Protein backbone atom coordinates (compact mmCIF):
# COMPACT_ATOMS: atom_id res chain seq x y z
CA UNK A 1 0.00 0.00 0.00
CA UNK A 2 1.37 3.41 -0.98
CA UNK A 3 2.25 5.73 1.91
CA UNK A 4 0.39 9.01 1.78
CA UNK A 5 0.83 12.55 2.97
CA UNK A 6 -1.20 13.39 6.10
CA UNK A 7 -4.76 14.32 5.11
CA UNK A 8 -4.34 17.99 6.06
CA UNK A 9 -1.29 18.24 3.77
CA UNK A 10 -3.29 16.73 0.91
CA UNK A 11 -6.21 19.14 1.45
CA UNK A 12 -3.85 22.14 1.58
CA UNK A 13 -2.02 20.92 -1.54
CA UNK A 14 -5.11 20.61 -3.76
CA UNK A 15 -6.68 23.78 -2.37
CA UNK A 16 -3.59 25.77 -3.28
CA UNK A 17 -3.27 24.00 -6.65
CA UNK A 18 -6.80 25.07 -7.66
CA UNK A 19 -6.38 28.63 -6.35
CA UNK A 20 -2.94 29.17 -7.94
CA UNK A 21 -4.24 27.85 -11.27
CA UNK A 22 -7.19 30.25 -11.01
CA UNK A 23 -4.99 33.23 -10.00
CA UNK A 24 -2.68 32.62 -12.98
CA UNK A 25 -5.53 32.11 -15.41
CA UNK A 26 -7.49 35.17 -14.23
CA UNK A 27 -4.27 37.22 -14.06
CA UNK A 28 -3.38 36.53 -17.68
CA UNK A 29 -7.02 36.91 -18.76
CA UNK A 30 -7.64 40.24 -17.04
CA UNK A 31 -4.62 42.04 -18.49
CA UNK A 32 -5.99 41.16 -21.94
CA UNK A 33 -9.58 41.99 -21.07
CA UNK A 34 -11.21 45.32 -21.78
CA UNK A 35 -14.75 44.90 -20.50
CA UNK A 36 -14.33 42.66 -17.45
CA UNK A 37 -11.07 44.06 -16.13
CA UNK A 38 -12.36 45.49 -12.82
CA UNK A 39 -14.41 42.42 -11.90
CA UNK A 40 -11.56 40.05 -12.78
CA UNK A 41 -9.08 42.12 -10.77
CA UNK A 42 -11.36 41.98 -7.70
CA UNK A 43 -11.54 38.19 -7.93
CA UNK A 44 -7.80 37.98 -8.69
CA UNK A 45 -6.85 39.99 -5.59
CA UNK A 46 -9.15 37.95 -3.35
CA UNK A 47 -7.78 34.64 -4.61
CA UNK A 48 -4.21 35.96 -4.41
CA UNK A 49 -4.50 37.01 -0.76
CA UNK A 50 -6.26 33.71 0.08
CA UNK A 51 -3.21 31.95 -1.44
CA UNK A 52 -0.91 33.98 0.81
CA UNK A 53 -2.82 32.86 3.92
CA UNK A 54 -2.99 29.22 2.79
CA UNK A 55 0.70 29.11 1.89
CA UNK A 56 1.70 30.45 5.31
CA UNK A 57 -0.43 27.67 6.87
CA UNK A 58 1.24 25.19 4.49
CA UNK A 59 4.72 26.27 5.50
CA UNK A 60 3.87 25.76 9.19
CA UNK A 61 2.28 22.42 8.24
CA UNK A 62 5.40 21.42 6.31
CA UNK A 63 7.40 21.52 9.53
CA UNK A 64 4.76 19.81 11.68
CA UNK A 65 3.32 17.10 9.40
CA UNK A 66 5.95 14.62 8.27
CA UNK A 67 5.73 13.68 4.56
CA UNK A 68 6.04 9.99 3.67
CA UNK A 69 9.49 8.75 2.67
CA UNK A 70 10.38 8.88 -1.01
CA UNK A 71 10.05 5.70 -3.04
CA UNK A 72 13.30 4.01 -4.12
CA UNK A 73 12.71 5.31 -7.69
CA UNK A 74 13.82 8.78 -6.50
CA UNK A 75 17.60 8.99 -6.23
CA UNK A 76 19.72 11.40 -4.19
CA UNK A 77 20.24 13.98 -6.93
CA UNK A 78 16.60 13.89 -8.02
CA UNK A 79 15.56 14.19 -4.37
CA UNK A 80 17.64 17.35 -4.03
CA UNK A 81 16.12 18.82 -7.19
CA UNK A 82 12.60 18.03 -5.94
CA UNK A 83 13.22 19.54 -2.48
CA UNK A 84 14.66 22.70 -3.96
CA UNK A 85 11.87 23.11 -6.50
CA UNK A 86 9.31 22.66 -3.70
CA UNK A 87 11.09 25.32 -1.63
CA UNK A 88 11.08 27.58 -4.69
CA UNK A 89 7.31 27.10 -5.08
CA UNK A 90 6.71 28.06 -1.45
CA UNK A 91 8.93 31.11 -1.90
CA UNK A 92 7.20 32.20 -5.12
CA UNK A 93 3.77 31.70 -3.57
CA UNK A 94 4.64 33.96 -0.63
CA UNK A 95 6.41 36.56 -2.79
CA UNK A 96 3.82 36.82 -5.58
CA UNK A 97 0.82 37.91 -3.46
CA UNK A 98 3.05 40.29 -1.44
CA UNK A 99 4.33 41.86 -4.67
CA UNK A 100 0.71 42.14 -5.90
CA UNK A 101 -0.49 43.78 -2.71
CA UNK A 102 2.50 46.18 -2.55
CA UNK A 103 2.08 47.06 -6.22
CA UNK A 104 -1.61 47.93 -5.78
CA UNK A 105 -0.69 49.97 -2.67
CA UNK A 106 1.88 51.90 -4.74
CA UNK A 107 -0.88 53.06 -7.10
CA UNK A 108 -2.46 54.91 -4.16
CA UNK A 109 -5.50 52.61 -4.07
CA UNK A 110 -6.07 49.84 -1.56
CA UNK A 111 -6.28 46.17 -2.40
CA UNK A 112 -9.81 44.82 -1.90
CA UNK A 113 -10.28 41.29 -0.64
CA UNK A 114 -13.73 39.76 -0.05
CA UNK A 115 -15.01 43.35 -0.29
CA UNK A 116 -12.71 44.53 2.54
CA UNK A 117 -10.06 47.20 1.97
CA UNK A 118 -6.62 45.97 3.00
CA UNK A 119 -4.20 48.46 4.57
CA UNK A 120 -1.78 50.08 2.17
CA UNK A 121 1.72 48.61 2.59
CA UNK A 122 3.63 50.97 0.29
CA UNK A 123 3.68 54.73 -0.43
CA UNK A 124 2.14 56.12 -3.61
CA UNK A 125 5.05 55.80 -6.03
CA UNK A 126 4.91 55.44 -9.79
CA UNK A 127 8.45 54.07 -10.11
CA UNK A 128 7.82 51.47 -7.41
CA UNK A 129 4.59 50.44 -9.15
CA UNK A 130 6.33 49.88 -12.49
CA UNK A 131 9.15 47.86 -10.88
CA UNK A 132 6.71 45.66 -8.97
CA UNK A 133 4.41 45.31 -11.97
CA UNK A 134 7.35 43.87 -13.95
CA UNK A 135 8.31 41.65 -11.01
CA UNK A 136 4.73 40.34 -10.77
CA UNK A 137 4.87 39.24 -14.43
CA UNK A 138 8.31 37.65 -14.06
CA UNK A 139 7.22 35.74 -10.94
CA UNK A 140 4.05 34.60 -12.72
CA UNK A 141 6.09 33.14 -15.61
CA UNK A 142 8.51 31.53 -13.14
CA UNK A 143 5.55 29.95 -11.35
CA UNK A 144 4.23 28.56 -14.64
CA UNK A 145 7.65 27.02 -15.38
CA UNK A 146 8.15 25.48 -11.92
CA UNK A 147 4.57 24.15 -11.81
CA UNK A 148 4.98 22.64 -15.29
CA UNK A 149 8.18 20.90 -14.14
CA UNK A 150 6.44 19.72 -10.95
CA UNK A 151 3.49 18.22 -12.85
CA UNK A 152 5.79 16.70 -15.50
CA UNK A 153 7.94 15.05 -12.83
CA UNK A 154 4.92 13.55 -11.09
CA UNK A 155 3.54 12.30 -14.43
CA UNK A 156 6.90 10.85 -15.46
CA UNK A 157 7.05 8.86 -12.24
CA UNK A 158 3.40 7.84 -12.24
CA UNK A 159 3.05 6.90 -15.91
CA UNK A 160 6.54 5.81 -16.96
CA UNK A 161 8.04 4.43 -13.74
CA UNK A 162 4.68 3.40 -12.24
CA UNK A 163 5.86 4.10 -8.72
CA UNK A 164 2.54 5.61 -7.61
CA UNK A 165 3.99 8.97 -6.69
CA UNK A 166 0.64 10.64 -7.48
CA UNK A 167 -1.23 8.35 -5.05
CA UNK A 168 0.74 9.87 -2.18
CA UNK A 169 -1.24 13.07 -2.68
CA UNK A 170 -4.62 11.48 -3.60
CA UNK A 171 -7.80 10.62 -1.71
CA UNK A 172 -10.05 7.58 -1.95
CA UNK A 173 -9.55 3.88 -1.57
CA UNK A 174 -6.06 2.55 -1.16
CA UNK A 175 -5.34 -0.25 -3.59
CA UNK A 176 -2.79 -2.86 -2.63
CA UNK A 177 0.14 -3.07 -5.03
CA UNK A 178 -0.54 -5.86 -7.53
CA UNK A 179 1.93 -8.71 -7.25
CA UNK A 180 2.11 -9.13 -11.03
CA UNK A 181 2.90 -5.45 -11.62
CA UNK A 182 6.32 -3.88 -12.04
CA UNK A 183 8.47 -3.73 -8.89
C1 LIG B 1 -0.15 33.61 -6.03
C2 LIG B 1 -0.88 34.69 -6.25
C3 LIG B 1 -0.91 35.45 -7.53
C4 LIG B 1 -0.66 35.02 -8.82
C5 LIG B 1 -0.25 33.62 -9.28
C6 LIG B 1 -0.83 36.17 -9.69
C7 LIG B 1 -0.69 36.14 -11.07
C8 LIG B 1 -0.85 37.24 -11.91
C9 LIG B 1 -0.70 37.21 -13.34
C10 LIG B 1 -0.38 35.98 -14.16
C11 LIG B 1 -0.90 38.47 -13.81
C12 LIG B 1 -0.79 38.94 -15.27
C13 LIG B 1 0.65 39.32 -15.49
C14 LIG B 1 0.98 39.69 -16.90
O1 LIG B 1 0.48 39.07 -17.85
O2 LIG B 1 1.79 40.61 -17.06
C15 LIG B 1 -1.20 39.31 -12.68
C16 LIG B 1 -1.46 40.68 -12.73
C17 LIG B 1 -1.85 41.45 -11.65
N1 LIG B 1 -2.03 41.01 -10.34
FE1 LIG B 1 -1.59 39.16 -9.63
N2 LIG B 1 -1.19 37.27 -8.93
C18 LIG B 1 -1.25 36.87 -7.61
C19 LIG B 1 -1.58 37.66 -6.53
C20 LIG B 1 -2.00 38.98 -6.60
C21 LIG B 1 -2.43 39.78 -5.47
C22 LIG B 1 -2.52 39.30 -4.01
C23 LIG B 1 -2.73 41.02 -5.94
C24 LIG B 1 -3.24 42.24 -5.20
C25 LIG B 1 -3.69 42.26 -3.98
C26 LIG B 1 -2.51 41.01 -7.37
C27 LIG B 1 -2.72 42.09 -8.22
C28 LIG B 1 -2.46 42.09 -9.58
C29 LIG B 1 -2.56 43.26 -10.42
C30 LIG B 1 -2.99 44.66 -9.99
C31 LIG B 1 -2.17 42.87 -11.71
C32 LIG B 1 -1.96 43.75 -12.94
C33 LIG B 1 -3.12 44.25 -13.60
C34 LIG B 1 -2.72 45.15 -14.76
O3 LIG B 1 -1.56 45.48 -14.94
O4 LIG B 1 -3.63 45.53 -15.45
N3 LIG B 1 -2.06 39.76 -7.73
N4 LIG B 1 -1.17 38.55 -11.53
Coordinates of C-alpha atoms and ligand atoms in Angstrom, one line a residue:
X1 CA 0.0 0.0 0.0
X2 CA 1.4 3.4 -1.0
X3 CA 2.2 5.7 1.9
X4 CA 0.4 9.0 1.8
X5 CA 0.8 12.6 3.0
X6 CA -1.2 13.4 6.1
X7 CA -4.8 14.3 5.1
X8 CA -4.3 18.0 6.1
X9 CA -1.3 18.2 3.8
X10 CA -3.3 16.7 0.9
X11 CA -6.2 19.1 1.4
X12 CA -3.9 22.1 1.6
X13 CA -2.0 20.9 -1.5
X14 CA -5.1 20.6 -3.8
X15 CA -6.7 23.8 -2.4
X16 CA -3.6 25.8 -3.3
X17 CA -3.3 24.0 -6.6
X18 CA -6.8 25.1 -7.7
X19 CA -6.4 28.6 -6.3
X20 CA -2.9 29.2 -7.9
X21 CA -4.2 27.8 -11.3
X22 CA -7.2 30.3 -11.0
X23 CA -5.0 33.2 -10.0
X24 CA -2.7 32.6 -13.0
X25 CA -5.5 32.1 -15.4
X26 CA -7.5 35.2 -14.2
X27 CA -4.3 37.2 -14.1
X28 CA -3.4 36.5 -17.7
X29 CA -7.0 36.9 -18.8
X30 CA -7.6 40.2 -17.0
X31 CA -4.6 42.0 -18.5
X32 CA -6.0 41.2 -21.9
X33 CA -9.6 42.0 -21.1
X34 CA -11.2 45.3 -21.8
X35 CA -14.8 44.9 -20.5
X36 CA -14.3 42.7 -17.5
X37 CA -11.1 44.1 -16.1
X38 CA -12.4 45.5 -12.8
X39 CA -14.4 42.4 -11.9
X40 CA -11.6 40.1 -12.8
X41 CA -9.1 42.1 -10.8
X42 CA -11.4 42.0 -7.7
X43 CA -11.5 38.2 -7.9
X44 CA -7.8 38.0 -8.7
X45 CA -6.9 40.0 -5.6
X46 CA -9.2 38.0 -3.3
X47 CA -7.8 34.6 -4.6
X48 CA -4.2 36.0 -4.4
X49 CA -4.5 37.0 -0.8
X50 CA -6.3 33.7 0.1
X51 CA -3.2 32.0 -1.4
X52 CA -0.9 34.0 0.8
X53 CA -2.8 32.9 3.9
X54 CA -3.0 29.2 2.8
X55 CA 0.7 29.1 1.9
X56 CA 1.7 30.4 5.3
X57 CA -0.4 27.7 6.9
X58 CA 1.2 25.2 4.5
X59 CA 4.7 26.3 5.5
X60 CA 3.9 25.8 9.2
X61 CA 2.3 22.4 8.2
X62 CA 5.4 21.4 6.3
X63 CA 7.4 21.5 9.5
X64 CA 4.8 19.8 11.7
X65 CA 3.3 17.1 9.4
X66 CA 6.0 14.6 8.3
X67 CA 5.7 13.7 4.6
X68 CA 6.0 10.0 3.7
X69 CA 9.5 8.7 2.7
X70 CA 10.4 8.9 -1.0
X71 CA 10.0 5.7 -3.0
X72 CA 13.3 4.0 -4.1
X73 CA 12.7 5.3 -7.7
X74 CA 13.8 8.8 -6.5
X75 CA 17.6 9.0 -6.2
X76 CA 19.7 11.4 -4.2
X77 CA 20.2 14.0 -6.9
X78 CA 16.6 13.9 -8.0
X79 CA 15.6 14.2 -4.4
X80 CA 17.6 17.4 -4.0
X81 CA 16.1 18.8 -7.2
X82 CA 12.6 18.0 -5.9
X83 CA 13.2 19.5 -2.5
X84 CA 14.7 22.7 -4.0
X85 CA 11.9 23.1 -6.5
X86 CA 9.3 22.7 -3.7
X87 CA 11.1 25.3 -1.6
X88 CA 11.1 27.6 -4.7
X89 CA 7.3 27.1 -5.1
X90 CA 6.7 28.1 -1.4
X91 CA 8.9 31.1 -1.9
X92 CA 7.2 32.2 -5.1
X93 CA 3.8 31.7 -3.6
X94 CA 4.6 34.0 -0.6
X95 CA 6.4 36.6 -2.8
X96 CA 3.8 36.8 -5.6
X97 CA 0.8 37.9 -3.5
X98 CA 3.0 40.3 -1.4
X99 CA 4.3 41.9 -4.7
X100 CA 0.7 42.1 -5.9
X101 CA -0.5 43.8 -2.7
X102 CA 2.5 46.2 -2.5
X103 CA 2.1 47.1 -6.2
X104 CA -1.6 47.9 -5.8
X105 CA -0.7 50.0 -2.7
X106 CA 1.9 51.9 -4.7
X107 CA -0.9 53.1 -7.1
X108 CA -2.5 54.9 -4.2
X109 CA -5.5 52.6 -4.1
X110 CA -6.1 49.8 -1.6
X111 CA -6.3 46.2 -2.4
X112 CA -9.8 44.8 -1.9
X113 CA -10.3 41.3 -0.6
X114 CA -13.7 39.8 -0.1
X115 CA -15.0 43.3 -0.3
X116 CA -12.7 44.5 2.5
X117 CA -10.1 47.2 2.0
X118 CA -6.6 46.0 3.0
X119 CA -4.2 48.5 4.6
X120 CA -1.8 50.1 2.2
X121 CA 1.7 48.6 2.6
X122 CA 3.6 51.0 0.3
X123 CA 3.7 54.7 -0.4
X124 CA 2.1 56.1 -3.6
X125 CA 5.0 55.8 -6.0
X126 CA 4.9 55.4 -9.8
X127 CA 8.5 54.1 -10.1
X128 CA 7.8 51.5 -7.4
X129 CA 4.6 50.4 -9.1
X130 CA 6.3 49.9 -12.5
X131 CA 9.2 47.9 -10.9
X132 CA 6.7 45.7 -9.0
X133 CA 4.4 45.3 -12.0
X134 CA 7.3 43.9 -14.0
X135 CA 8.3 41.7 -11.0
X136 CA 4.7 40.3 -10.8
X137 CA 4.9 39.2 -14.4
X138 CA 8.3 37.6 -14.1
X139 CA 7.2 35.7 -10.9
X140 CA 4.0 34.6 -12.7
X141 CA 6.1 33.1 -15.6
X142 CA 8.5 31.5 -13.1
X143 CA 5.6 29.9 -11.4
X144 CA 4.2 28.6 -14.6
X145 CA 7.6 27.0 -15.4
X146 CA 8.1 25.5 -11.9
X147 CA 4.6 24.2 -11.8
X148 CA 5.0 22.6 -15.3
X149 CA 8.2 20.9 -14.1
X150 CA 6.4 19.7 -10.9
X151 CA 3.5 18.2 -12.9
X152 CA 5.8 16.7 -15.5
X153 CA 7.9 15.1 -12.8
X154 CA 4.9 13.5 -11.1
X155 CA 3.5 12.3 -14.4
X156 CA 6.9 10.9 -15.5
X157 CA 7.1 8.9 -12.2
X158 CA 3.4 7.8 -12.2
X159 CA 3.0 6.9 -15.9
X160 CA 6.5 5.8 -17.0
X161 CA 8.0 4.4 -13.7
X162 CA 4.7 3.4 -12.2
X163 CA 5.9 4.1 -8.7
X164 CA 2.5 5.6 -7.6
X165 CA 4.0 9.0 -6.7
X166 CA 0.6 10.6 -7.5
X167 CA -1.2 8.3 -5.1
X168 CA 0.7 9.9 -2.2
X169 CA -1.2 13.1 -2.7
X170 CA -4.6 11.5 -3.6
X171 CA -7.8 10.6 -1.7
X172 CA -10.1 7.6 -1.9
X173 CA -9.5 3.9 -1.6
X174 CA -6.1 2.5 -1.2
X175 CA -5.3 -0.3 -3.6
X176 CA -2.8 -2.9 -2.6
X177 CA 0.1 -3.1 -5.0
X178 CA -0.5 -5.9 -7.5
X179 CA 1.9 -8.7 -7.3
X180 CA 2.1 -9.1 -11.0
X181 CA 2.9 -5.5 -11.6
X182 CA 6.3 -3.9 -12.0
X183 CA 8.5 -3.7 -8.9
Ligands
LIG1 C1 -0.2 33.6 -6.0 C2 -0.9 34.7 -6.2 C3 -0.9 35.5 -7.5 C4 -0.7 35.0 -8.8 C5 -0.3 33.6 -9.3 C6 -0.8 36.2 -9.7 C7 -0.7 36.1 -11.1 C8 -0.8 37.2 -11.9 C9 -0.7 37.2 -13.3 C10 -0.4 36.0 -14.2 C11 -0.9 38.5 -13.8 C12 -0.8 38.9 -15.3 C13 0.6 39.3 -15.5 C14 1.0 39.7 -16.9 O1 0.5 39.1 -17.8 O2 1.8 40.6 -17.1 C15 -1.2 39.3 -12.7 C16 -1.5 40.7 -12.7 C17 -1.9 41.4 -11.6 N1 -2.0 41.0 -10.3 FE1 -1.6 39.2 -9.6 N2 -1.2 37.3 -8.9 C18 -1.3 36.9 -7.6 C19 -1.6 37.7 -6.5 C20 -2.0 39.0 -6.6 C21 -2.4 39.8 -5.5 C22 -2.5 39.3 -4.0 C23 -2.7 41.0 -5.9 C24 -3.2 42.2 -5.2 C25 -3.7 42.3 -4.0 C26 -2.5 41.0 -7.4 C27 -2.7 42.1 -8.2 C28 -2.5 42.1 -9.6 C29 -2.6 43.3 -10.4 C30 -3.0 44.7 -10.0 C31 -2.2 42.9 -11.7 C32 -2.0 43.7 -12.9 C33 -3.1 44.3 -13.6 C34 -2.7 45.1 -14.8 O3 -1.6 45.5 -14.9 O4 -3.6 45.5 -15.5 N3 -2.1 39.8 -7.7 N4 -1.2 38.5 -11.5

